[in-house]
Coordinates of C-alpha atoms in Angstrom, one line a residue:
X1 CA 0.0 0.0 0.0
X2 CA 1.2 3.5 -0.8
X3 CA 1.9 6.0 2.0
X4 CA 0.4 9.5 1.7
X5 CA 3.8 10.9 2.7
X6 CA 4.8 10.7 -1.0
X7 CA 2.2 13.4 -1.8
X8 CA 3.9 15.6 0.8
X9 CA 7.4 14.9 -0.4
X10 CA 6.6 15.6 -4.0
X11 CA 4.9 18.9 -3.4
X12 CA 7.5 20.2 -0.9
X13 CA 10.3 19.2 -3.3
X14 CA 9.0 21.1 -6.3
X15 CA 7.8 24.1 -4.3
X16 CA 11.2 24.5 -2.6
X17 CA 13.0 24.6 -5.9
X18 CA 10.4 27.0 -7.3
X19 CA 10.7 29.5 -4.5
X20 CA 14.5 29.3 -3.9
X21 CA 15.3 29.5 -7.6
X22 CA 12.5 30.7 -10.0
X23 CA 10.9 33.3 -7.7
X24 CA 14.3 34.9 -7.1
X25 CA 14.9 35.1 -10.9
X26 CA 11.4 36.7 -11.4
X27 CA 12.1 39.2 -8.6
X28 CA 15.2 40.4 -10.4
X29 CA 13.5 40.2 -13.8
X30 CA 10.7 42.5 -12.6
X31 CA 13.3 44.8 -11.1
X32 CA 11.6 45.0 -7.7
X33 CA 13.2 47.7 -5.5
X34 CA 12.5 48.2 -1.7
X35 CA 13.2 52.0 -2.2
X36 CA 10.4 52.5 -4.7
X37 CA 7.3 54.2 -3.4
X38 CA 4.3 51.8 -3.4
X39 CA 0.7 52.8 -3.9
X40 CA 0.0 52.1 -0.2
X41 CA 2.3 55.0 0.7
X42 CA 1.4 57.3 -2.2
X43 CA -2.3 57.1 -1.7
X44 CA -2.5 56.3 2.1
X45 CA -6.0 57.1 3.3
X46 CA -6.6 54.8 6.2
X47 CA -9.5 53.1 4.3
X48 CA -8.2 51.1 1.3
X49 CA -4.6 52.2 0.9
X50 CA -2.9 51.2 4.2
X51 CA 0.9 50.2 4.4
X52 CA 1.0 46.9 6.2
X53 CA 3.6 44.8 8.0
X54 CA 4.7 41.9 5.8
X55 CA 3.4 39.1 8.1
X56 CA 0.1 40.9 8.5
X57 CA -0.4 41.3 4.8
X58 CA 0.8 37.8 4.1
X59 CA -1.9 36.5 6.5
X60 CA -4.5 38.6 4.7
X61 CA -3.4 37.6 1.2
X62 CA -3.1 33.9 2.0
X63 CA -6.5 33.9 3.8
X64 CA -8.1 35.7 0.9
X65 CA -6.9 33.6 -2.0
X66 CA -7.2 30.2 -0.2
X67 CA -11.0 29.6 -0.3
X68 CA -12.8 26.3 -0.7
X69 CA -11.8 25.6 -4.3
X70 CA -8.3 24.3 -3.5
X71 CA -10.0 21.8 -1.2
X72 CA -13.0 20.8 -3.2
X73 CA -11.1 20.7 -6.5
X74 CA -8.3 18.3 -5.6
X75 CA -10.7 16.0 -3.7
X76 CA -13.1 15.8 -6.7
X77 CA -10.4 15.4 -9.3
X78 CA -8.5 12.9 -7.3
X79 CA -11.6 10.7 -6.9
X80 CA -12.6 11.0 -10.6
X81 CA -9.3 10.5 -12.4
X82 CA -7.0 9.3 -9.6
X83 CA -4.6 10.8 -7.2
X84 CA -1.5 10.7 -9.5
X85 CA -2.8 13.1 -12.2
X86 CA -4.1 15.5 -9.5
X87 CA -0.8 15.4 -7.7
X88 CA 1.2 16.1 -10.8
X89 CA -0.9 19.1 -11.8
X90 CA -0.5 20.6 -8.3
X91 CA 3.2 19.8 -7.9
X92 CA 4.4 21.0 -11.3
X93 CA 1.8 23.5 -12.4
X94 CA 1.8 25.6 -9.2
X95 CA 5.4 26.8 -9.2
X96 CA 5.6 27.2 -13.0
X97 CA 2.2 28.8 -13.6
X98 CA 0.0 29.7 -10.6
X99 CA 2.7 31.3 -8.5
X100 CA 4.0 33.2 -11.5
X101 CA 0.5 34.4 -12.2
X102 CA 0.0 35.8 -8.7
X103 CA 3.5 37.3 -8.5
X104 CA 3.3 39.2 -11.8
X105 CA -0.3 40.3 -11.2
X106 CA 0.8 41.9 -7.9
X107 CA 3.9 43.4 -9.4
X108 CA 2.1 44.8 -12.3
X109 CA -0.5 46.4 -10.1
X110 CA 2.3 48.0 -8.0
X111 CA 3.6 49.7 -11.2
X112 CA 0.1 50.9 -12.1
X113 CA -1.0 52.8 -9.0
X114 CA -2.5 49.7 -7.3
X115 CA -5.1 49.3 -10.1
X116 CA -6.7 46.1 -11.3
X117 CA -5.6 43.9 -14.2
X118 CA -8.5 45.4 -16.2
X119 CA -7.1 48.9 -15.8
X120 CA -3.6 47.7 -16.7
X121 CA -4.7 46.0 -20.0
X122 CA -6.8 49.0 -20.8
X123 CA -3.6 51.2 -20.8
X124 CA -2.3 49.2 -23.8
X125 CA -5.2 47.8 -25.8
X126 CA -7.8 50.5 -25.2
X127 CA -11.0 51.2 -23.2
X128 CA -13.0 48.4 -24.8
X129 CA -10.5 45.8 -23.7
X130 CA -10.4 47.2 -20.2
X131 CA -14.2 47.2 -19.8
X132 CA -14.5 43.7 -21.2
X133 CA -12.0 42.3 -18.7
X134 CA -13.5 44.3 -15.8
X135 CA -17.1 43.2 -16.5
X136 CA -15.8 39.6 -16.9
X137 CA -14.1 39.9 -13.5
X138 CA -17.1 41.4 -11.9
X139 CA -19.4 38.6 -13.1
X140 CA -16.8 36.0 -12.0
X141 CA -16.8 37.5 -8.5
X142 CA -20.6 37.1 -8.3
X143 CA -20.0 33.4 -9.0
X144 CA -17.3 33.3 -6.3
X145 CA -19.7 34.8 -3.7
X146 CA -22.4 32.4 -4.6
X147 CA -20.2 29.3 -4.5
X148 CA -18.3 30.2 -1.3
X149 CA -21.5 31.3 0.6
X150 CA -23.0 27.9 -0.3
X151 CA -20.0 26.0 0.8
X152 CA -19.8 27.9 4.1
X153 CA -23.4 27.0 4.7
X154 CA -22.8 23.4 4.0
X155 CA -19.9 23.3 6.5
X156 CA -21.8 25.2 9.2
X157 CA -24.6 22.6 8.8
X158 CA -22.3 19.6 9.0
X159 CA -20.2 21.0 11.9
X160 CA -22.3 23.4 14.1
X161 CA -19.2 23.6 16.4
X162 CA -17.7 25.8 13.7
X163 CA -20.4 28.4 13.8
X164 CA -19.6 29.2 17.4
X165 CA -15.8 29.2 16.8
X166 CA -16.2 31.4 13.7
X167 CA -18.3 33.9 15.6
X168 CA -15.7 34.2 18.3
X169 CA -12.8 34.8 16.1
X170 CA -14.6 37.5 14.1
X171 CA -15.4 39.2 17.4
X172 CA -11.8 38.9 18.4
X173 CA -10.6 40.4 15.1
X174 CA -12.8 43.5 15.6
X175 CA -11.2 44.0 19.0
X176 CA -7.7 43.3 17.7
X177 CA -8.2 46.0 15.0
X178 CA -9.0 48.6 17.6
X179 CA -6.2 47.4 19.8
X180 CA -3.6 47.5 17.0
X181 CA -4.6 50.6 15.0
X182 CA -6.5 52.9 17.5
X183 CA -4.9 52.0 20.8
X184 CA -1.4 51.4 19.3
X185 CA -1.0 48.3 21.4
X186 CA 2.3 46.4 21.2
X187 CA 2.3 44.0 18.2
X188 CA 3.9 40.8 19.5
X189 CA 2.1 40.6 22.9
X190 CA -1.2 41.4 21.2
X191 CA -0.6 38.7 18.6
X192 CA 0.1 36.1 21.4
X193 CA -3.0 37.1 23.3
X194 CA -5.5 37.2 20.5
X195 CA -4.2 34.1 18.7
X196 CA -4.6 32.2 21.9
X197 CA -8.2 33.5 22.0
X198 CA -8.8 32.2 18.5
X199 CA -7.6 28.7 19.5
X200 CA -9.6 28.9 22.7
X201 CA -12.6 29.6 20.5
X202 CA -12.2 26.2 18.9
X203 CA -12.7 24.5 22.2
X204 CA -15.7 26.7 23.0
X205 CA -17.2 25.8 19.7
X206 CA -16.8 22.1 20.4
X207 CA -18.4 22.5 23.8
X208 CA -21.2 24.9 22.7
X209 CA -22.2 24.4 19.1
X210 CA -25.3 26.1 17.6
X211 CA -27.5 25.8 14.5
X212 CA -30.2 28.0 13.1
X213 CA -32.8 25.4 12.3
X214 CA -33.3 21.7 13.5
X215 CA -31.8 18.8 11.6
X216 CA -34.1 17.7 8.8
X217 CA -36.6 15.0 9.8
X218 CA -35.7 11.7 8.2
X219 CA -32.2 12.7 7.1
X220 CA -29.2 10.6 8.0
X221 CA -27.0 11.9 10.9
X222 CA -27.7 14.5 13.5
X223 CA -26.2 17.5 15.2
X224 CA -23.7 16.9 18.1
X225 CA -25.2 16.4 21.5
X226 CA -25.9 19.7 23.2
X227 CA -26.3 21.8 20.0
X228 CA -28.4 24.9 20.6
X229 CA -31.0 25.3 17.8
X230 CA -32.0 28.9 17.7
X231 CA -35.2 28.3 15.8
X232 CA -36.4 26.0 18.6
X233 CA -35.6 28.6 21.2
X234 CA -37.3 31.3 19.2
X235 CA -40.3 29.3 18.0
X236 CA -39.5 29.6 14.3
X237 CA -40.5 26.1 13.4
X238 CA -38.6 23.6 11.1
X239 CA -37.7 26.3 8.6
X240 CA -39.5 24.9 5.6
X241 CA -40.6 28.4 4.8
X242 CA -37.0 29.5 4.1
X243 CA -36.5 30.1 0.3
X244 CA -34.6 27.3 -1.3
X245 CA -34.7 25.0 1.7
X246 CA -35.8 22.0 -0.3
X247 CA -33.4 22.6 -3.3
X248 CA -30.5 20.4 -4.2
X249 CA -27.7 20.4 -1.6
X250 CA -29.8 22.5 0.7
X251 CA -32.0 22.2 3.8
X252 CA -33.5 24.8 6.1
X253 CA -30.3 25.3 8.1
X254 CA -28.1 25.7 5.0
X255 CA -30.7 27.9 3.3
X256 CA -30.9 30.3 6.3
X257 CA -27.1 30.5 6.6
X258 CA -26.6 31.6 2.9
X259 CA -28.1 35.1 3.2
X260 CA -26.6 35.7 6.6
X261 CA -23.1 34.9 5.2
X262 CA -23.7 37.3 2.3
X263 CA -24.9 40.1 4.7
X264 CA -21.7 39.5 6.8
X265 CA -19.6 39.7 3.6
X266 CA -21.3 43.0 2.5
X267 CA -20.8 44.6 5.9
X268 CA -17.2 43.4 6.2
X269 CA -16.3 44.6 2.7
X270 CA -17.6 48.2 3.5
X271 CA -15.6 48.6 6.7
X272 CA -12.1 50.1 6.5
X273 CA -9.5 47.4 6.0
X274 CA -7.9 48.0 9.5
X275 CA -11.3 47.4 11.2
X276 CA -11.8 43.7 10.3
X277 CA -10.2 42.6 7.1
X278 CA -6.5 43.0 8.1
X279 CA -6.7 41.9 11.8
X280 CA -9.1 39.0 11.1
X281 CA -7.1 37.6 8.2
X282 CA -3.9 38.0 10.3
X283 CA -5.4 36.1 13.2
X284 CA -7.0 33.5 11.1
X285 CA -3.8 32.9 9.3
X286 CA -2.4 31.3 12.4
X287 CA -5.3 28.9 12.3
X288 CA -4.8 28.3 8.7
X289 CA -1.0 27.8 9.0
X290 CA -1.6 25.4 11.8
X291 CA -4.1 23.5 9.8
X292 CA -2.0 23.2 6.7
X293 CA 1.4 23.0 8.3
X294 CA 0.2 20.8 11.2
X295 CA -1.4 18.3 8.9
X296 CA 1.7 18.1 6.7
X297 CA 3.8 17.6 9.8
X298 CA 1.3 15.0 11.2
X299 CA 1.7 13.1 7.9
X300 CA 5.4 12.8 8.5
X301 CA 5.1 12.1 12.2
X302 CA 2.4 9.5 11.7
X303 CA 4.2 7.8 8.9
X304 CA 7.6 7.7 10.6
X305 CA 6.5 6.8 14.2
X306 CA 3.2 5.1 13.4
X307 CA 1.3 7.2 16.0
X308 CA -1.9 7.8 13.9
X309 CA -5.1 5.9 14.8
X310 CA -4.8 4.1 11.5
X311 CA -2.0 3.6 8.9
X312 CA -1.6 6.8 6.8
X313 CA -1.9 5.0 3.5
X314 CA -4.0 5.6 0.4
X315 CA -7.3 3.9 0.8
X316 CA -8.3 1.1 -1.6
X317 CA -11.2 3.2 -2.9
X318 CA -8.7 5.7 -4.3
X319 CA -7.2 4.7 -7.6
X320 CA -3.7 6.0 -8.7
X321 CA -5.1 6.5 -12.3
X322 CA -8.7 5.9 -13.2
X323 CA -8.3 6.3 -16.9
X324 CA -8.7 9.2 -19.3
X325 CA -12.4 9.3 -18.9
X326 CA -12.4 8.8 -15.1
X327 CA -14.7 6.7 -13.0
X328 CA -18.1 6.0 -14.4
X329 CA -20.1 7.4 -11.5
X330 CA -18.8 10.9 -12.2
X331 CA -20.3 11.0 -15.7
X332 CA -17.2 10.0 -17.8
X333 CA -15.4 13.4 -18.3
X334 CA -12.1 13.7 -20.3
X335 CA -9.0 14.2 -18.1
X336 CA -7.9 16.8 -20.6
X337 CA -9.1 19.5 -20.2
X338 CA -11.6 19.0 -17.4
X339 CA -9.2 17.9 -14.7
X340 CA -7.3 21.2 -15.0
X341 CA -10.5 23.2 -14.6
X342 CA -11.7 21.0 -11.7
X343 CA -8.6 21.5 -9.5
X344 CA -8.2 25.2 -10.5
X345 CA -7.2 27.1 -7.3
X346 CA -4.7 24.5 -6.1
X347 CA -2.5 25.1 -9.2
X348 CA -3.6 28.4 -10.7
X349 CA -6.6 30.7 -10.1
X350 CA -7.7 33.9 -11.9
X351 CA -9.4 35.1 -8.6
X352 CA -5.9 35.5 -7.2
X353 CA -5.2 38.2 -9.8
X354 CA -8.1 40.2 -8.4
X355 CA -6.8 39.9 -4.9
X356 CA -3.2 40.6 -5.9
X357 CA -4.1 43.7 -8.0
X358 CA -7.0 44.6 -5.7
X359 CA -6.6 44.7 -1.9
X360 CA -3.0 43.4 -1.6
X361 CA -1.4 45.9 -4.0
X362 CA -3.0 48.7 -2.0
X363 CA -1.4 47.5 1.2
X364 CA 2.1 46.4 0.2
X365 CA 4.8 48.3 2.2
X366 CA 7.7 47.5 0.0
X367 CA 8.0 46.2 -3.6
X368 CA 10.3 43.4 -2.5
X369 CA 7.6 42.0 -0.2
X370 CA 5.8 40.9 -3.4
X371 CA 8.0 37.8 -3.7
X372 CA 7.0 36.3 -0.5
X373 CA 3.4 37.4 -0.6
X374 CA 2.7 36.8 -4.3
X375 CA 4.8 33.8 -5.2
X376 CA 5.1 32.3 -1.7
X377 CA 1.4 32.9 -0.9
X378 CA 0.4 30.8 -4.0
X379 CA 2.8 28.0 -2.9
X380 CA 0.9 28.0 0.4
X381 CA -2.3 27.4 -1.5
X382 CA -0.7 24.5 -3.3
X383 CA 0.2 23.0 0.1
X384 CA -3.5 23.3 1.0
X385 CA -4.4 21.4 -2.1
X386 CA -1.9 18.7 -1.2
X387 CA -3.4 18.5 2.3
X388 CA -6.9 18.2 0.7
X389 CA -5.6 15.3 -1.5
X390 CA -4.0 13.6 1.5
X391 CA -7.2 13.8 3.6
X392 CA -9.1 12.3 0.7
X393 CA -6.5 9.5 0.3
X394 CA -6.8 8.6 3.9
X395 CA -10.6 8.8 4.2
X396 CA -11.4 7.4 0.8
X397 CA -14.2 8.6 -1.5
X398 CA -16.9 6.1 -2.4
X399 CA -19.0 8.6 -4.3
X400 CA -17.0 10.7 -6.7
X401 CA -20.2 12.0 -8.3
X402 CA -21.2 13.6 -5.0
X403 CA -19.4 16.9 -5.6
X404 CA -19.3 19.6 -3.0
X405 CA -21.7 17.9 -0.6
X406 CA -19.5 14.7 -0.5
X407 CA -16.1 16.4 -0.7
X408 CA -16.3 18.6 2.3
X409 CA -16.9 16.0 5.0
X410 CA -14.0 14.0 3.6
X411 CA -11.7 16.9 4.2
X412 CA -12.7 17.2 7.9
X413 CA -12.9 13.4 8.4
X414 CA -9.5 12.7 6.7
X415 CA -7.9 15.6 8.5
X416 CA -9.1 14.4 11.8
X417 CA -7.6 11.0 11.2
X418 CA -4.2 12.5 10.2
X419 CA -4.1 14.7 13.3
X420 CA -4.4 11.7 15.6
X421 CA -0.7 11.4 14.8
X422 CA -0.2 14.1 17.5
X423 CA -2.5 12.3 20.0
X424 CA -5.5 14.5 19.2
X425 CA -8.8 12.7 19.3
X426 CA -10.6 12.6 16.0
X427 CA -13.6 14.2 17.7
X428 CA -11.5 17.3 18.1
X429 CA -9.4 17.1 14.9
X430 CA -12.4 16.9 12.5
X431 CA -14.2 20.1 13.7
X432 CA -10.8 21.8 13.8
X433 CA -10.2 21.0 10.1
X434 CA -13.8 22.1 9.3
X435 CA -13.0 25.5 11.0
X436 CA -9.8 25.7 8.9
X437 CA -12.0 25.4 5.8
X438 CA -14.5 27.9 6.9
X439 CA -11.7 30.4 7.8
X440 CA -10.5 30.2 4.2
X441 CA -14.0 30.6 2.9
X442 CA -15.2 33.5 5.0
X443 CA -12.1 35.6 4.3
X444 CA -12.3 34.9 0.6
X445 CA -16.0 35.7 0.4
X446 CA -15.9 39.3 1.9
X447 CA -12.6 40.0 0.1
X448 CA -14.4 39.0 -3.2
X449 CA -17.2 41.5 -2.4
X450 CA -14.7 44.2 -1.8
X451 CA -12.9 43.4 -5.0
X452 CA -16.2 43.5 -6.9
X453 CA -16.6 47.1 -5.7
X454 CA -13.1 47.9 -6.9
X455 CA -14.0 46.5 -10.3
X456 CA -17.1 48.6 -10.5
X457 CA -15.3 51.7 -9.3
X458 CA -13.0 51.4 -12.3
X459 CA -15.9 50.7 -14.7
X460 CA -18.0 53.7 -13.7
X461 CA -15.0 55.9 -12.9
X462 CA -13.6 56.8 -9.5
X463 CA -10.2 58.4 -9.0
X464 CA -7.5 56.5 -7.2
X465 CA -7.5 57.1 -3.4
X466 CA -11.2 58.1 -3.4
X467 CA -14.2 56.1 -2.1
X468 CA -18.0 56.5 -2.4
X469 CA -20.8 55.5 0.0
X470 CA -23.4 55.0 -2.8
X471 CA -25.8 57.6 -1.4
X472 CA -24.2 60.7 -3.0
X473 CA -26.8 60.8 -5.9
X474 CA -26.1 61.8 -9.5
X475 CA -23.4 64.3 -9.0
X476 CA -20.4 65.0 -11.1
X477 CA -19.8 62.6 -13.9
X478 CA -21.7 59.7 -12.4
X479 CA -25.4 58.8 -12.8
X480 CA -27.6 57.7 -9.9
X481 CA -27.1 54.1 -11.0
X482 CA -23.4 54.6 -11.2
X483 CA -23.3 56.0 -7.7
X484 CA -25.1 53.0 -6.4
X485 CA -22.9 50.6 -8.4
X486 CA -19.6 52.0 -7.0
X487 CA -20.8 52.7 -3.4
X488 CA -19.1 50.7 -0.7
X489 CA -22.5 50.3 1.0
X490 CA -24.7 49.7 -2.1
X491 CA -22.4 47.7 -4.4
X492 CA -22.5 44.6 -2.2
X493 CA -26.3 44.3 -2.9
X494 CA -25.6 44.2 -6.7
X495 CA -23.4 41.2 -6.1
X496 CA -25.3 39.4 -3.3
X497 CA -28.8 39.5 -4.9
X498 CA -28.0 37.6 -8.1
X499 CA -25.6 35.3 -6.2
X500 CA -28.3 34.5 -3.7
X501 CA -30.9 33.8 -6.4
X502 CA -28.4 31.3 -8.1
X503 CA -27.8 29.5 -4.8
X504 CA -31.4 29.0 -3.8
X505 CA -32.2 27.7 -7.3
X506 CA -30.4 24.5 -6.1
X507 CA -28.2 24.4 -9.2
X508 CA -25.0 24.1 -7.3
X509 CA -23.4 21.8 -9.9
X510 CA -24.0 24.5 -12.5
X511 CA -22.4 27.1 -10.1
X512 CA -19.3 24.9 -9.7
X513 CA -18.8 24.3 -13.5
X514 CA -19.3 28.0 -14.3
X515 CA -17.0 29.0 -11.5
X516 CA -14.2 26.7 -12.6
X517 CA -14.4 27.8 -16.2
X518 CA -14.7 31.5 -15.5
X519 CA -11.9 31.3 -12.9
X520 CA -9.4 29.6 -15.1
X521 CA -10.3 31.9 -18.1
X522 CA -9.6 34.9 -15.8
X523 CA -6.2 33.4 -15.0
X524 CA -5.4 33.2 -18.7
X525 CA -6.5 36.9 -19.2
X526 CA -4.4 38.0 -16.2
X527 CA -1.3 36.3 -17.7
X528 CA -2.2 38.0 -21.0
X529 CA -2.3 41.3 -19.2
X530 CA 1.2 40.7 -17.6
X531 CA 2.6 39.7 -21.0
X532 CA 1.3 42.9 -22.6
X533 CA 2.6 45.0 -19.8
X534 CA 6.1 43.4 -20.0
X535 CA 6.2 43.9 -23.8
X536 CA 5.3 47.5 -23.5
X537 CA 7.7 48.1 -20.6
X538 CA 10.8 47.0 -22.4
X539 CA 11.0 45.4 -25.9
X540 CA 14.0 43.3 -24.7
X541 CA 12.0 41.6 -21.9
X542 CA 11.5 37.9 -22.4
X543 CA 7.8 37.0 -22.5
X544 CA 8.2 33.2 -22.0
X545 CA 7.5 33.2 -18.2
X546 CA 4.0 34.6 -18.7
X547 CA 3.3 34.0 -22.4
X548 CA 3.6 30.2 -22.3
X549 CA 1.4 29.7 -19.2
X550 CA -1.1 32.1 -20.8
X551 CA -1.2 30.1 -24.0
X552 CA -1.6 26.8 -22.1
X553 CA -4.4 28.2 -19.9
X554 CA -6.2 29.8 -22.8
X555 CA -6.2 26.5 -24.7
X556 CA -7.3 24.5 -21.7
X557 CA -10.1 26.9 -20.8
X558 CA -11.5 27.3 -24.3
X559 CA -11.6 23.6 -24.8
X560 CA -13.1 23.0 -21.4
X561 CA -15.9 25.6 -21.9
X562 CA -16.5 24.3 -25.4
X563 CA -17.0 20.8 -23.9
X564 CA -19.3 22.2 -21.3
X565 CA -21.4 24.2 -23.8
X566 CA -21.7 21.8 -26.8
X567 CA -21.4 18.3 -25.3
X568 CA -22.5 18.4 -21.7
X569 CA -25.3 20.8 -22.2
X570 CA -26.3 21.1 -25.9
X571 CA -25.9 17.4 -26.8
X572 CA -26.3 15.4 -23.6
X573 CA -28.9 17.6 -21.8
X574 CA -30.9 19.3 -24.6
X575 CA -30.7 17.1 -27.7
X576 CA -30.6 13.7 -25.8
X577 CA -33.1 15.0 -23.2
X578 CA -30.9 14.6 -20.1
X579 CA -32.3 17.8 -18.7
X580 CA -35.7 17.0 -17.2
X581 CA -38.1 19.8 -16.4
X582 CA -38.2 23.5 -17.3
X583 CA -35.7 24.7 -14.7
X584 CA -33.1 22.1 -15.8
X585 CA -33.5 23.0 -19.4
X586 CA -33.2 26.7 -18.6
X587 CA -30.1 26.0 -16.5
X588 CA -28.5 24.1 -19.4
X589 CA -29.3 27.0 -21.8
X590 CA -27.8 29.5 -19.4
X591 CA -24.6 27.4 -19.0
X592 CA -24.2 27.0 -22.7
X593 CA -24.7 30.7 -23.4
X594 CA -22.4 31.8 -20.7
X595 CA -19.7 29.4 -21.8
X596 CA -19.9 30.7 -25.4
X597 CA -19.7 34.3 -24.1
X598 CA -16.7 33.6 -22.0
X599 CA -14.9 32.0 -25.0
X600 CA -15.7 35.0 -27.1
X601 CA -14.3 37.5 -24.5
X602 CA -11.2 35.4 -24.0
X603 CA -10.4 35.1 -27.7
X604 CA -11.2 38.8 -28.3
X605 CA -8.8 39.9 -25.6
X606 CA -6.1 37.5 -26.7
X607 CA -6.4 39.0 -30.2
X608 CA -6.1 42.6 -28.8
X609 CA -3.1 41.6 -26.7
X610 CA -1.4 39.9 -29.6
X611 CA -1.9 42.9 -31.8
X612 CA -0.4 45.2 -29.2
X613 CA 2.7 43.0 -28.7
X614 CA 3.3 42.7 -32.4
X615 CA 3.0 46.5 -32.7
X616 CA 5.5 47.0 -29.9
X617 CA 8.0 44.6 -31.5
X618 CA 7.5 46.0 -35.0
X619 CA 8.0 49.6 -34.0
X620 CA 10.9 49.1 -31.6
X621 CA 9.1 49.5 -28.3
X622 CA 6.4 52.1 -29.2
X623 CA 3.0 50.6 -29.4
X624 CA 0.4 52.0 -31.8
X625 CA -2.4 54.1 -30.3
X626 CA -5.0 51.7 -28.7
X627 CA -8.2 51.4 -30.7
X628 CA -11.6 50.9 -29.2
X629 CA -13.1 49.6 -32.5

């Protein structure tokens, strides 16, 4: 039997070589200089542009990029096609593609006043290209909010201990923000005190779990003994009246959590970054580092000393390679290109370019910090993907077609087994790993909403360093609708309402497919943006480091979306009648149309970027005037 330690060894080996060698070369190639003024200092406003200590910003950045996708994706892909293809894509693709993507997105934003990738590409290919990319990014963020809110609700429902612990650490983060930025409390003692409070919150959550609505009658399983059900205490009934409570992957408790999570994300995104975002992400980063690093160390300890509750070997239900078409229960999908879209964030993720060129670039204290935060942060997400694959390998996965609902319990269950290597009971380890997952998700969700506002600010026009509440009215160059769209209090509604409607429809499989395709396409466009920037910066700059990954991701994404549009939906569901009922037919049509639109946007932007690069090379470093035709 194969030990799961080989998953850890493979990833740590390639990641170490990538950071020690390739990232150092890229840092010199991008000419990062600690003496250069960053946007955080140039536009410092105490709201969005806030110079931050490197460990604090690394905690925020890592917490923001590492959502549920690098957990769900590797688990699903490993079960469908086998653990070897999944491991290879993570171990090789991350340092050569994903980490490069994050690093150059962050560095490019630093050189463009902390603006997004949409603004950057607009500088070189024109306003039309900028708006196409910004609208695409904004629509992708709506999908991110929908998927992550649903996954948080699923975890809260499966582990009500986590709801208590999450509430505690959010409250601690608010107090820590006041302590650090208003009271100027000492950094290290404050860190020790508040981090201890976060871990104490885990114990409190295990002792005092709570849920919103009772466990569904007739469903398998139950809440932990002693769980406080708020609906019972308040006389709200079983919750059947909650919208979407009977939809796929939903129940009253999950359906009630979804809007509450979105409200939280909206409020958190509107607050100044020092109030909640920075301190919460910094505190939760210790939880996340412990979860990822502790699990990797537990694999080593449990394998070498045999201290785990069971041998840490790959379960019999996990195949090394299940063939090009995968296991039959998952619907027979081709390994190329669907595996590369399924894993997504563990290897490369377009959402990270929005974080890097959104919140992170506005808080970077020194340019040289970008190497650790950009390149190193993505390697950290790759380690999370390796942890997810390891938990699946230990726990096994009998139903690879189960998707999100089946993947998440495996992460907590498998993680609990691995942590028994340290003598921790599985009854503690499983909820702890569930809290690790939720910590990733909550931080990514409200960061996504904030990024959505940044995208809209650039679309409707708002000068760097300025913010809007959304209640100013139609003044200046903006219309009343534009004022609402860019407002920090009103823009979250524009994102949350369509996201909520998609979630309660019950089409979570649709959401995951669209999220994966849109996310990977955005990664290709971010690499395109970096390539265009480098070409315009200096005609002698090599374009291989960004151009080759861009070409690979464009090919993978276009083929994957074409498969989704024309085979999975048009042929299987519409022509062959696989979609039963009006809602299923409508869902298939929407998927097909969106996939085609995404392909069109991608190819159009690639053509614009290619024309710009050719113009630069032909004219000796001076690009032709951008055209909006």
